[in-house]
Amino acid sequence: MTSRTVTLLDVARAAGVSKSTVSDALQGSGRVAEATRDRVRAVAEELGYRPNSAARRLRRASTGAVGLHLPATATRLDYYMNLAFGAVERAQEDGLDMVLLAPSGAAGGRIASRVDGLLVIDPEPGDSAVPGLLDAGVPVVTGERYLGPATGPSGAVVCDNAASLTALLDHVTERGARRPALLAPSGSSAWATALRATAGSWGRAHGVAVTLRTVPFAATPAEAEAATRALLAADPAVDAVICAPDGSAPGVLRAATALGRKVGATSASSACGTTSASGGNGRNGEGARSEGARSESARSESARSGSAGPGRPGGAAAAVGPMSGGLLVASCVDGTATRGAEPPVTAVDLRPAAYGRACAELLCDILADRAAPDTARRHSWSLETRASTGSPG
């Protein structure tokens, strides 16, 4: 290879280390063992690697700015705007300006000459801008992992998206649902991939088929309404709809109203008292246990009198499932659309502003040598239960 064709990734592959380790070894920064530095430098010299002009400028002086790349759909989603505000606030605490990059991105070299590092949020393998950003020659932190074939980022901040959907599915079944459905996001981001996979794995583990309908990654309320109408028309037994895209929940509620489905109504809530989302720590715990005992007694009496079994009309499943026409509604992303809906919608609060801060903090820490390259940090979420699943607001 000639010096013009050799990249950091070529050196990383030949040396058996990550791209960020090569960058640190050649710049004399980061936490890299001396033996590794020597090996990387030897490999770079053997291959004829020469740093580009942008990288040389970055070594001489900081630009005082970091870049932020958001998905193309981000401009109309509440989640990403809150995330961006959090990231800007945290970067400023380290004296760094935040540059919002155009959705189409730019060549890595041009970006690297303008910023010290990059934040790439929810990177899609199909986003043509992402590989160039990851190989721009500056530290890169992703919000969620990148699942594409390009070189990996310097660090990542991730949520346990499988756990958050599991919590929603557990919650709606605890509230009486027996036929849950998921309006799953399209695309190949880590978030979308995790939600679709979790719907299948949860269903297999619980012996419950989770009906899956794919909608756009940033589905509008109108698109969610159309998808919900088609879903309930095809399978009227569906008694809980979990919508993934931010801001789409009002569309599900409109579909339920148009079809005469009572949102949040369950016979389980009236039979078993008020419980918490985790099941068992409700404000009326003693009453719930007492009512639960009476319900169990009633089911035993029904069985003795020859009533139909679980899954048949009049059986145990019918006794604790949603009322005729009832529908539970929940969302994978909390926001103004879920909090302000009527009824308010149970949702996973991903804490986007705090998430943006966490991403910017990791990038700042890597730039200041307070964190090692390839660092991954976890971001927490919470389940907010509301009236749309029969839970107290």
Short mmCIF file of C-alpha atoms in Angstrom, two decimals:
data_model
loop_
_atom_site.label_atom_id
_atom_site.label_comp_id
_atom_site.label_asym_id
_atom_site.label_seq_id
_atom_site.Cartn_x
_atom_site.Cartn_y
_atom_site.Cartn_z
CA MET A 1 0.00 0.00 0.00
CA THR A 2 1.13 3.58 -0.62
CA SER A 3 1.22 6.20 2.10
CA ARG A 4 -1.85 7.86 0.60
CA THR A 5 -3.99 4.73 0.98
CA VAL A 6 -2.99 3.66 4.48
CA THR A 7 -5.52 4.60 7.17
CA LEU A 8 -5.69 4.30 10.94
CA LEU A 9 -7.97 1.29 10.42
CA ASP A 10 -5.30 -0.42 8.28
CA VAL A 11 -2.76 0.05 11.05
CA ALA A 12 -5.25 -1.13 13.70
CA ARG A 13 -6.00 -4.33 11.81
CA ALA A 14 -2.33 -5.09 11.19
CA ALA A 15 -1.43 -4.41 14.84
CA GLY A 16 -4.44 -6.27 16.24
CA VAL A 17 -5.76 -3.30 18.25
CA SER A 18 -8.62 -0.80 17.98
CA LYS A 19 -8.48 2.35 15.86
CA SER A 20 -8.63 4.55 18.97
CA THR A 21 -5.65 2.68 20.45
CA VAL A 22 -3.68 3.36 17.25
CA SER A 23 -4.61 7.04 17.42
CA ASP A 24 -3.53 7.29 21.07
CA ALA A 25 -0.32 5.35 20.47
CA LEU A 26 0.74 7.55 17.57
CA GLN A 27 -0.21 10.78 19.38
CA GLY A 28 1.35 9.73 22.69
CA SER A 29 -1.95 10.14 24.54
CA GLY A 30 -4.39 7.87 26.35
CA ARG A 31 -3.74 4.84 28.52
CA VAL A 32 -1.74 2.65 26.19
CA ALA A 33 0.96 0.25 27.39
CA GLU A 34 4.45 1.16 26.20
CA ALA A 35 4.88 -2.18 24.46
CA THR A 36 1.65 -1.58 22.55
CA ARG A 37 2.76 1.94 21.57
CA ASP A 38 6.03 0.55 20.21
CA ARG A 39 4.24 -2.18 18.24
CA VAL A 40 1.72 0.24 16.76
CA ARG A 41 4.43 2.71 15.74
CA ALA A 42 6.45 -0.06 14.15
CA VAL A 43 3.44 -1.31 12.18
CA ALA A 44 2.55 2.24 11.09
CA GLU A 45 6.10 2.82 9.86
CA GLU A 46 6.16 -0.52 8.05
CA LEU A 47 2.89 0.23 6.27
CA GLY A 48 3.92 3.77 5.45
CA TYR A 49 1.10 5.43 7.38
CA ARG A 50 1.14 9.23 7.43
CA PRO A 51 -1.38 11.26 9.48
CA ASN A 52 -3.55 13.63 7.48
CA SER A 53 -3.33 17.39 7.79
CA ALA A 54 -6.46 17.56 9.95
CA ALA A 55 -4.95 15.19 12.48
CA ARG A 56 -1.71 17.23 12.56
CA ARG A 57 -3.69 20.40 13.25
CA LEU A 58 -5.60 18.64 16.03
CA ARG A 59 -2.35 17.66 17.72
CA ARG A 60 -1.13 21.24 17.68
CA ALA A 61 -4.24 22.87 19.12
CA SER A 62 -7.80 22.21 20.20
CA THR A 63 -10.65 23.58 18.12
CA GLY A 64 -12.70 24.10 21.27
CA ALA A 65 -15.72 22.37 19.75
CA VAL A 66 -17.31 18.94 19.43
CA GLY A 67 -19.78 17.76 16.80
CA LEU A 68 -23.23 16.23 17.26
CA HIS A 69 -24.78 13.96 14.62
CA LEU A 70 -28.45 13.03 15.07
CA PRO A 71 -30.70 10.79 12.95
CA ALA A 72 -32.30 12.53 9.98
CA THR A 73 -35.73 12.30 11.66
CA ALA A 74 -34.54 13.99 14.84
CA THR A 75 -35.73 17.51 14.11
CA ARG A 76 -39.39 16.65 14.78
CA LEU A 77 -38.90 14.35 17.76
CA ASP A 78 -39.10 15.63 21.32
CA TYR A 79 -36.65 12.97 22.52
CA TYR A 80 -33.71 14.11 20.38
CA MET A 81 -34.22 17.79 21.07
CA ASN A 82 -34.06 17.15 24.82
CA LEU A 83 -31.01 14.94 24.30
CA ALA A 84 -29.27 17.69 22.31
CA PHE A 85 -29.93 20.30 25.00
CA GLY A 86 -28.42 18.00 27.62
CA ALA A 87 -25.34 17.37 25.49
CA VAL A 88 -24.81 21.09 24.81
CA GLU A 89 -25.11 21.91 28.51
CA ARG A 90 -22.52 19.29 29.52
CA ALA A 91 -20.04 20.20 26.77
CA GLN A 92 -20.15 23.84 27.84
CA GLU A 93 -19.12 22.81 31.35
CA ASP A 94 -15.79 21.71 29.82
CA GLY A 95 -15.54 24.89 27.76
CA LEU A 96 -16.54 23.22 24.50
CA ASP A 97 -19.00 24.49 21.91
CA MET A 98 -21.38 22.02 20.26
CA VAL A 99 -21.62 21.95 16.46
CA LEU A 100 -24.81 20.35 15.11
CA LEU A 101 -23.89 18.44 11.96
CA ALA A 102 -26.15 18.26 8.93
CA PRO A 103 -27.98 14.90 8.69
CA SER A 104 -26.11 14.06 5.48
CA GLY A 105 -22.81 14.45 7.32
CA ALA A 106 -19.52 15.41 5.67
CA ALA A 107 -16.19 13.88 4.83
CA GLY A 108 -14.33 12.79 7.93
CA GLY A 109 -11.29 14.94 7.19
CA ARG A 110 -13.32 18.12 6.90
CA ILE A 111 -15.16 17.37 10.13
CA ALA A 112 -11.94 16.53 11.99
CA SER A 113 -10.49 19.91 11.12
CA ARG A 114 -13.41 21.65 12.84
CA VAL A 115 -13.99 19.63 16.02
CA ASP A 116 -12.04 17.81 18.71
CA GLY A 117 -14.49 14.92 18.95
CA LEU A 118 -17.89 13.68 17.82
CA LEU A 119 -21.16 12.47 19.32
CA VAL A 120 -23.11 10.15 16.99
CA ILE A 121 -26.56 9.34 18.36
CA ASP A 122 -28.49 6.18 17.41
CA PRO A 123 -26.18 5.39 14.48
CA GLU A 124 -27.89 3.41 11.71
CA PRO A 125 -25.77 1.01 9.63
CA GLY A 126 -27.72 2.36 6.65
CA ASP A 127 -26.72 5.98 7.35
CA SER A 128 -24.04 6.72 4.74
CA ALA A 129 -22.56 9.52 6.88
CA VAL A 130 -21.73 7.32 9.88
CA PRO A 131 -18.69 5.34 8.60
CA GLY A 132 -16.89 8.56 7.66
CA LEU A 133 -17.64 10.08 11.06
CA LEU A 134 -16.37 7.03 12.90
CA ASP A 135 -13.14 7.12 10.88
CA ALA A 136 -12.66 10.90 11.07
CA GLY A 137 -9.50 10.66 13.16
CA VAL A 138 -11.00 12.16 16.33
CA PRO A 139 -12.56 10.48 19.38
CA VAL A 140 -16.17 9.43 18.76
CA VAL A 141 -18.81 8.52 21.34
CA THR A 142 -22.03 6.91 20.19
CA GLY A 143 -25.40 7.01 21.91
CA GLU A 144 -26.23 3.29 21.61
CA ARG A 145 -23.85 0.90 19.92
CA TYR A 146 -23.13 0.96 16.20
CA LEU A 147 -23.99 -2.38 14.60
CA GLY A 148 -22.50 -1.68 11.17
CA PRO A 149 -19.27 -2.95 9.62
CA ALA A 150 -17.21 0.23 9.97
CA THR A 151 -14.59 0.77 12.64
CA GLY A 152 -15.97 1.16 16.14
CA PRO A 153 -16.25 4.40 18.13
CA SER A 154 -14.00 5.47 20.97
CA GLY A 155 -16.78 4.98 23.51
CA ALA A 156 -20.51 4.41 23.89
CA VAL A 157 -23.35 5.17 26.28
CA VAL A 158 -26.04 2.50 26.14
CA CYS A 159 -29.46 1.77 27.61
CA ASP A 160 -30.75 -1.72 28.34
CA ASN A 161 -33.51 -1.55 25.75
CA ALA A 162 -34.34 -5.24 26.13
CA ALA A 163 -34.99 -4.71 29.83
CA SER A 164 -37.22 -1.66 29.25
CA LEU A 165 -39.48 -3.49 26.77
CA THR A 166 -39.52 -6.52 29.06
CA ALA A 167 -40.75 -4.24 31.87
CA LEU A 168 -43.57 -2.93 29.65
CA LEU A 169 -44.64 -6.42 28.57
CA ASP A 170 -44.52 -7.66 32.15
CA HIS A 171 -46.56 -4.66 33.26
CA VAL A 172 -49.39 -5.03 30.74
CA THR A 173 -49.70 -8.75 31.45
CA GLU A 174 -49.80 -8.04 35.18
CA ARG A 175 -52.63 -5.60 34.40
CA GLY A 176 -54.55 -8.36 32.62
CA ALA A 177 -53.41 -8.37 28.98
CA ARG A 178 -53.24 -11.75 27.26
CA ARG A 179 -52.62 -10.73 23.63
CA PRO A 180 -50.05 -7.90 23.61
CA ALA A 181 -48.82 -6.28 20.40
CA LEU A 182 -45.82 -4.09 19.59
CA LEU A 183 -45.65 -1.33 16.99
CA ALA A 184 -41.94 -1.90 16.42
CA PRO A 185 -39.57 0.62 14.77
CA SER A 186 -38.11 -0.20 11.40
CA GLY A 187 -34.41 0.11 10.66
CA SER A 188 -31.25 -1.50 12.00
CA SER A 189 -30.25 0.76 14.88
CA ALA A 190 -29.36 -0.92 18.16
CA TRP A 191 -32.62 0.35 19.71
CA ALA A 192 -34.88 -0.92 16.93
CA THR A 193 -33.06 -4.24 16.70
CA ALA A 194 -33.25 -4.83 20.45
CA LEU A 195 -36.99 -4.11 20.64
CA ARG A 196 -37.90 -6.48 17.82
CA ALA A 197 -35.68 -9.24 19.19
CA THR A 198 -37.02 -8.80 22.74
CA ALA A 199 -40.64 -9.08 21.62
CA GLY A 200 -39.83 -12.52 20.23
CA SER A 201 -37.71 -13.74 23.13
CA TRP A 202 -40.21 -12.51 25.76
CA GLY A 203 -43.06 -14.20 23.93
CA ARG A 204 -41.21 -17.51 23.74
CA ALA A 205 -40.27 -17.36 27.42
CA HIS A 206 -43.86 -16.66 28.50
CA GLY A 207 -45.67 -18.80 25.97
CA VAL A 208 -47.40 -15.71 24.61
CA ALA A 209 -47.23 -14.64 20.98
CA VAL A 210 -46.45 -10.92 20.85
CA THR A 211 -48.05 -9.57 17.68
CA LEU A 212 -45.47 -7.49 15.81
CA ARG A 213 -46.24 -4.66 13.40
CA THR A 214 -43.38 -2.63 11.91
CA VAL A 215 -43.81 1.12 11.61
CA PRO A 216 -41.34 3.86 10.58
CA PHE A 217 -38.57 4.63 13.08
CA ALA A 218 -40.13 8.06 13.65
CA ALA A 219 -43.76 7.15 12.96
CA THR A 220 -46.19 10.06 13.19
CA PRO A 221 -49.41 9.79 15.24
CA ALA A 222 -51.30 9.38 11.95
CA GLU A 223 -49.07 6.47 10.92
CA ALA A 224 -49.46 4.88 14.36
CA GLU A 225 -53.24 5.32 14.16
CA ALA A 226 -53.39 3.62 10.76
CA ALA A 227 -51.17 0.78 11.96
CA THR A 228 -53.29 0.27 15.09
CA ARG A 229 -56.55 0.25 13.14
CA ALA A 230 -55.15 -2.39 10.77
CA LEU A 231 -53.75 -4.40 13.68
CA LEU A 232 -57.02 -4.48 15.64
CA ALA A 233 -59.06 -5.18 12.53
CA ALA A 234 -56.86 -8.16 11.70
CA ASP A 235 -56.74 -9.44 15.28
CA PRO A 236 -59.53 -8.07 17.53
CA ALA A 237 -58.28 -10.23 20.41
CA VAL A 238 -55.25 -7.95 20.85
CA ASP A 239 -55.76 -6.33 24.24
CA ALA A 240 -52.57 -4.26 24.69
CA VAL A 241 -50.65 -2.13 22.22
CA ILE A 242 -47.13 -0.96 23.00
CA CYS A 243 -45.94 1.69 20.55
CA ALA A 244 -42.22 2.27 20.13
CA PRO A 245 -41.72 5.56 18.22
CA ASP A 246 -41.51 8.79 20.17
CA GLY A 247 -44.71 10.82 19.98
CA SER A 248 -46.83 8.15 18.29
CA ALA A 249 -48.99 7.16 21.28
CA PRO A 250 -51.82 9.69 20.59
CA GLY A 251 -52.41 7.91 17.28
CA VAL A 252 -52.93 4.61 19.09
CA LEU A 253 -55.41 6.29 21.43
CA ARG A 254 -57.34 7.78 18.50
CA ALA A 255 -57.56 4.37 16.85
CA ALA A 256 -58.85 2.80 20.07
CA THR A 257 -61.53 5.49 20.44
CA ALA A 258 -62.63 5.17 16.82
CA LEU A 259 -63.00 1.41 17.23
CA GLY A 260 -64.90 1.67 20.50
CA ARG A 261 -62.11 0.18 22.62
CA LYS A 262 -62.00 1.45 26.22
CA VAL A 263 -58.38 2.39 26.99
CA GLY A 264 -57.07 1.24 30.37
CA ALA A 265 -60.11 -0.81 31.34
CA THR A 266 -59.32 -4.21 32.85
CA SER A 267 -61.26 -6.57 35.02
CA ALA A 268 -57.92 -7.53 36.60
CA SER A 269 -57.57 -4.08 38.14
CA SER A 270 -61.03 -4.27 39.71
CA ALA A 271 -60.53 -7.86 40.89
CA CYS A 272 -57.03 -7.50 42.27
CA GLY A 273 -56.96 -3.98 43.69
CA THR A 274 -54.31 -1.36 42.96
CA THR A 275 -50.79 -2.67 42.41
CA SER A 276 -47.53 -1.09 41.40
CA ALA A 277 -45.91 -1.61 38.02
CA SER A 278 -43.51 -4.12 39.54
CA GLY A 279 -46.43 -6.04 41.07
CA GLY A 280 -46.99 -6.28 44.81
CA ASN A 281 -45.96 -2.89 46.21
CA GLY A 282 -49.18 -0.94 45.61
CA ARG A 283 -50.42 1.67 48.01
CA ASN A 284 -53.24 -0.70 49.02
CA GLY A 285 -51.13 -3.82 49.43
CA GLU A 286 -53.27 -5.48 52.09
CA GLY A 287 -56.44 -4.84 50.11
CA ALA A 288 -54.80 -6.28 46.98
CA ARG A 289 -53.85 -9.46 48.83
CA SER A 290 -57.37 -9.79 50.26
CA GLU A 291 -59.02 -9.20 46.90
CA GLY A 292 -56.55 -11.60 45.29
CA ALA A 293 -57.54 -14.30 47.76
CA ARG A 294 -61.23 -13.75 47.00
CA SER A 295 -60.53 -13.90 43.27
CA GLU A 296 -58.63 -17.15 43.71
CA SER A 297 -61.57 -18.55 45.70
CA ALA A 298 -63.96 -17.52 42.94
CA ARG A 299 -61.80 -19.21 40.30
CA SER A 300 -61.70 -22.40 42.38
CA GLU A 301 -65.49 -22.34 42.72
CA SER A 302 -65.80 -21.81 38.97
CA ALA A 303 -63.57 -24.80 38.31
CA ARG A 304 -65.64 -26.99 40.67
CA SER A 305 -68.84 -26.00 38.90
CA GLY A 306 -67.47 -27.09 35.53
CA SER A 307 -66.78 -23.71 33.95
CA ALA A 308 -64.53 -23.52 30.94
CA GLY A 309 -60.77 -23.62 31.52
CA PRO A 310 -58.13 -20.96 30.80
CA GLY A 311 -58.36 -19.51 27.31
CA ARG A 312 -62.05 -20.52 26.86
CA PRO A 313 -65.05 -18.22 27.33
CA GLY A 314 -65.84 -18.05 31.05
CA GLY A 315 -62.46 -19.59 32.04
CA ALA A 316 -59.70 -18.20 34.24
CA ALA A 317 -58.08 -16.19 31.45
CA ALA A 318 -61.41 -14.54 30.65
CA ALA A 319 -61.91 -13.73 34.34
CA VAL A 320 -58.68 -11.74 34.67
CA GLY A 321 -58.22 -10.39 31.15
CA PRO A 322 -59.29 -6.98 29.83
CA MET A 323 -62.99 -6.21 29.79
CA SER A 324 -64.79 -6.73 26.50
CA GLY A 325 -63.46 -4.01 24.23
CA GLY A 326 -60.76 -2.97 26.70
CA LEU A 327 -57.29 -1.99 25.44
CA LEU A 328 -54.12 -1.22 27.36
CA VAL A 329 -51.76 1.29 25.72
CA ALA A 330 -48.11 1.95 26.54
CA SER A 331 -45.09 3.57 24.92
CA CYS A 332 -41.38 2.74 24.72
CA VAL A 333 -40.52 6.47 24.90
CA ASP A 334 -41.94 8.97 27.38
CA GLY A 335 -42.44 12.62 26.51
CA THR A 336 -44.95 15.43 26.24
CA ALA A 337 -47.15 13.33 23.94
CA THR A 338 -47.55 10.55 26.51
CA ARG A 339 -47.77 12.75 29.60
CA GLY A 340 -50.32 15.09 28.04
CA ALA A 341 -52.51 12.45 26.38
CA GLU A 342 -56.02 11.61 27.57
CA PRO A 343 -55.70 9.27 29.27
CA PRO A 344 -52.01 9.76 30.15
CA VAL A 345 -49.96 6.92 28.69
CA THR A 346 -47.72 4.50 30.59
CA ALA A 347 -44.20 4.87 29.16
CA VAL A 348 -40.49 4.25 29.60
CA ASP A 349 -38.74 7.47 30.63
CA LEU A 350 -35.36 7.26 28.87
CA ARG A 351 -34.32 10.57 30.49
CA PRO A 352 -33.08 12.06 27.20
CA ALA A 353 -31.54 15.24 28.62
CA ALA A 354 -29.55 13.18 31.12
CA TYR A 355 -28.63 10.78 28.31
CA GLY A 356 -27.28 13.65 26.21
CA ARG A 357 -25.26 14.83 29.21
CA ALA A 358 -23.88 11.33 29.72
CA CYS A 359 -22.77 11.08 26.10
CA ALA A 360 -21.10 14.50 26.19
CA GLU A 361 -19.49 13.72 29.54
CA LEU A 362 -17.90 10.54 28.21
CA LEU A 363 -16.54 12.39 25.18
CA CYS A 364 -15.16 15.17 27.41
CA ASP A 365 -13.58 12.57 29.69
CA ILE A 366 -11.90 10.82 26.75
CA LEU A 367 -10.62 14.12 25.34
CA ALA A 368 -9.22 15.08 28.76
CA ASP A 369 -7.72 11.61 29.41
CA ARG A 370 -10.11 11.08 32.31
CA ALA A 371 -11.50 7.96 30.64
CA ALA A 372 -9.83 5.28 28.57
CA PRO A 373 -10.78 4.84 24.92
CA ASP A 374 -13.33 2.07 24.23
CA THR A 375 -15.19 2.97 27.46
CA ALA A 376 -18.85 1.95 27.60
CA ARG A 377 -21.21 3.42 30.19
CA ARG A 378 -24.78 2.49 31.11
CA HIS A 379 -27.69 4.91 31.22
CA SER A 380 -30.69 4.20 33.43
CA TRP A 381 -34.40 4.48 32.61
CA SER A 382 -37.63 4.24 34.60
CA LEU A 383 -41.14 2.91 33.98
CA GLU A 384 -43.84 5.55 34.49
CA THR A 385 -47.23 3.84 34.96
CA ARG A 386 -50.36 5.83 34.13
CA ALA A 387 -54.06 5.48 33.43
CA SER A 388 -53.69 4.00 29.93
CA THR A 389 -52.81 0.66 31.53
CA GLY A 390 -55.32 0.96 34.34
CA SER A 391 -52.62 2.29 36.68
CA PRO A 392 -53.02 5.34 38.90
CA GLY A 393 -51.54 8.50 37.42
#
